């Protein structure tokens, strides 16, 4: 492990902080607390406390929209406006919510503004979840038999879609055709066991050079992998459960990291008093702007 310059950006005790998302247009960082059903927004330049919006159900994944955000809430994917007050409009229902109780989990938009978002098995044990792609209002299933869909990202040349079913401890890549939105068969790209890395792969972001920055949940670190899947370096985080990363700041050189307290007992919370906060590190590489959802 190397590098030790991870700092607290916003001190919080979120249960399951997730999905940091930088809006370059608004110079604003958004993120969620999935379990508490809250969306946060915060402008680093202004300092102060983040704004928070309760949406009344779990919310796991955010994307930029043309007028606000797109949010994958438990019951469905919605357009969300946070100003001047909270407004929501359903784009697509979650087909796994009513019968299986599986909420949405990690996702992001591809370069054409399709939203790729997966679900998570309600008990995080059975392969009952899936990966979907939302184009406009049409939600199409892309992969099945997943337990915890995570780590969705794209290579900057748009040739690859990266994805993980966290408990496999592997990140796979699929050939990606950005015009049709089709993906090929999975190939194992990163295997944490091979690199002797702890935890499971959770959320990720790709930088301008194609490195894959991945939060290792229960591994207490963010790991950087080269475009060929090689491990380059890790940054320890002062709590065991980092969940996802996003490049932000005016130059896209700050890596924001969300974290969770959900798997800590009382002793763990005392040992890791900063768990559940948003952290930041000065990244050695520059991030990419997130595409906006089309439609
Ligand atoms: C999920 C959590 C899960 C974690 C580790 C996250 O994406 O939202 O519920 O515990 O991944 O697999
Ligand atoms: Ca995640």
Coordinates of C-alpha atoms and ligand atoms in Angstrom, one line a residue, residues 18 105-106 149-150 202-203 243-244, ligand 2:
X18 CA -22.6 5.9 -2.3
X105 CA -27.5 -0.5 -7.0
X106 CA -24.5 0.9 -8.9
X149 CA -24.1 -5.5 -9.4
X150 CA -21.3 -2.9 -9.0
X202 CA -17.4 -1.9 -5.2
X203 CA -17.9 1.4 -7.1
X243 CA -18.0 2.3 -1.6
X244 CA -17.4 4.4 -4.7
Ligands
LIG2 CA1 -21.8 0.2 -5.0

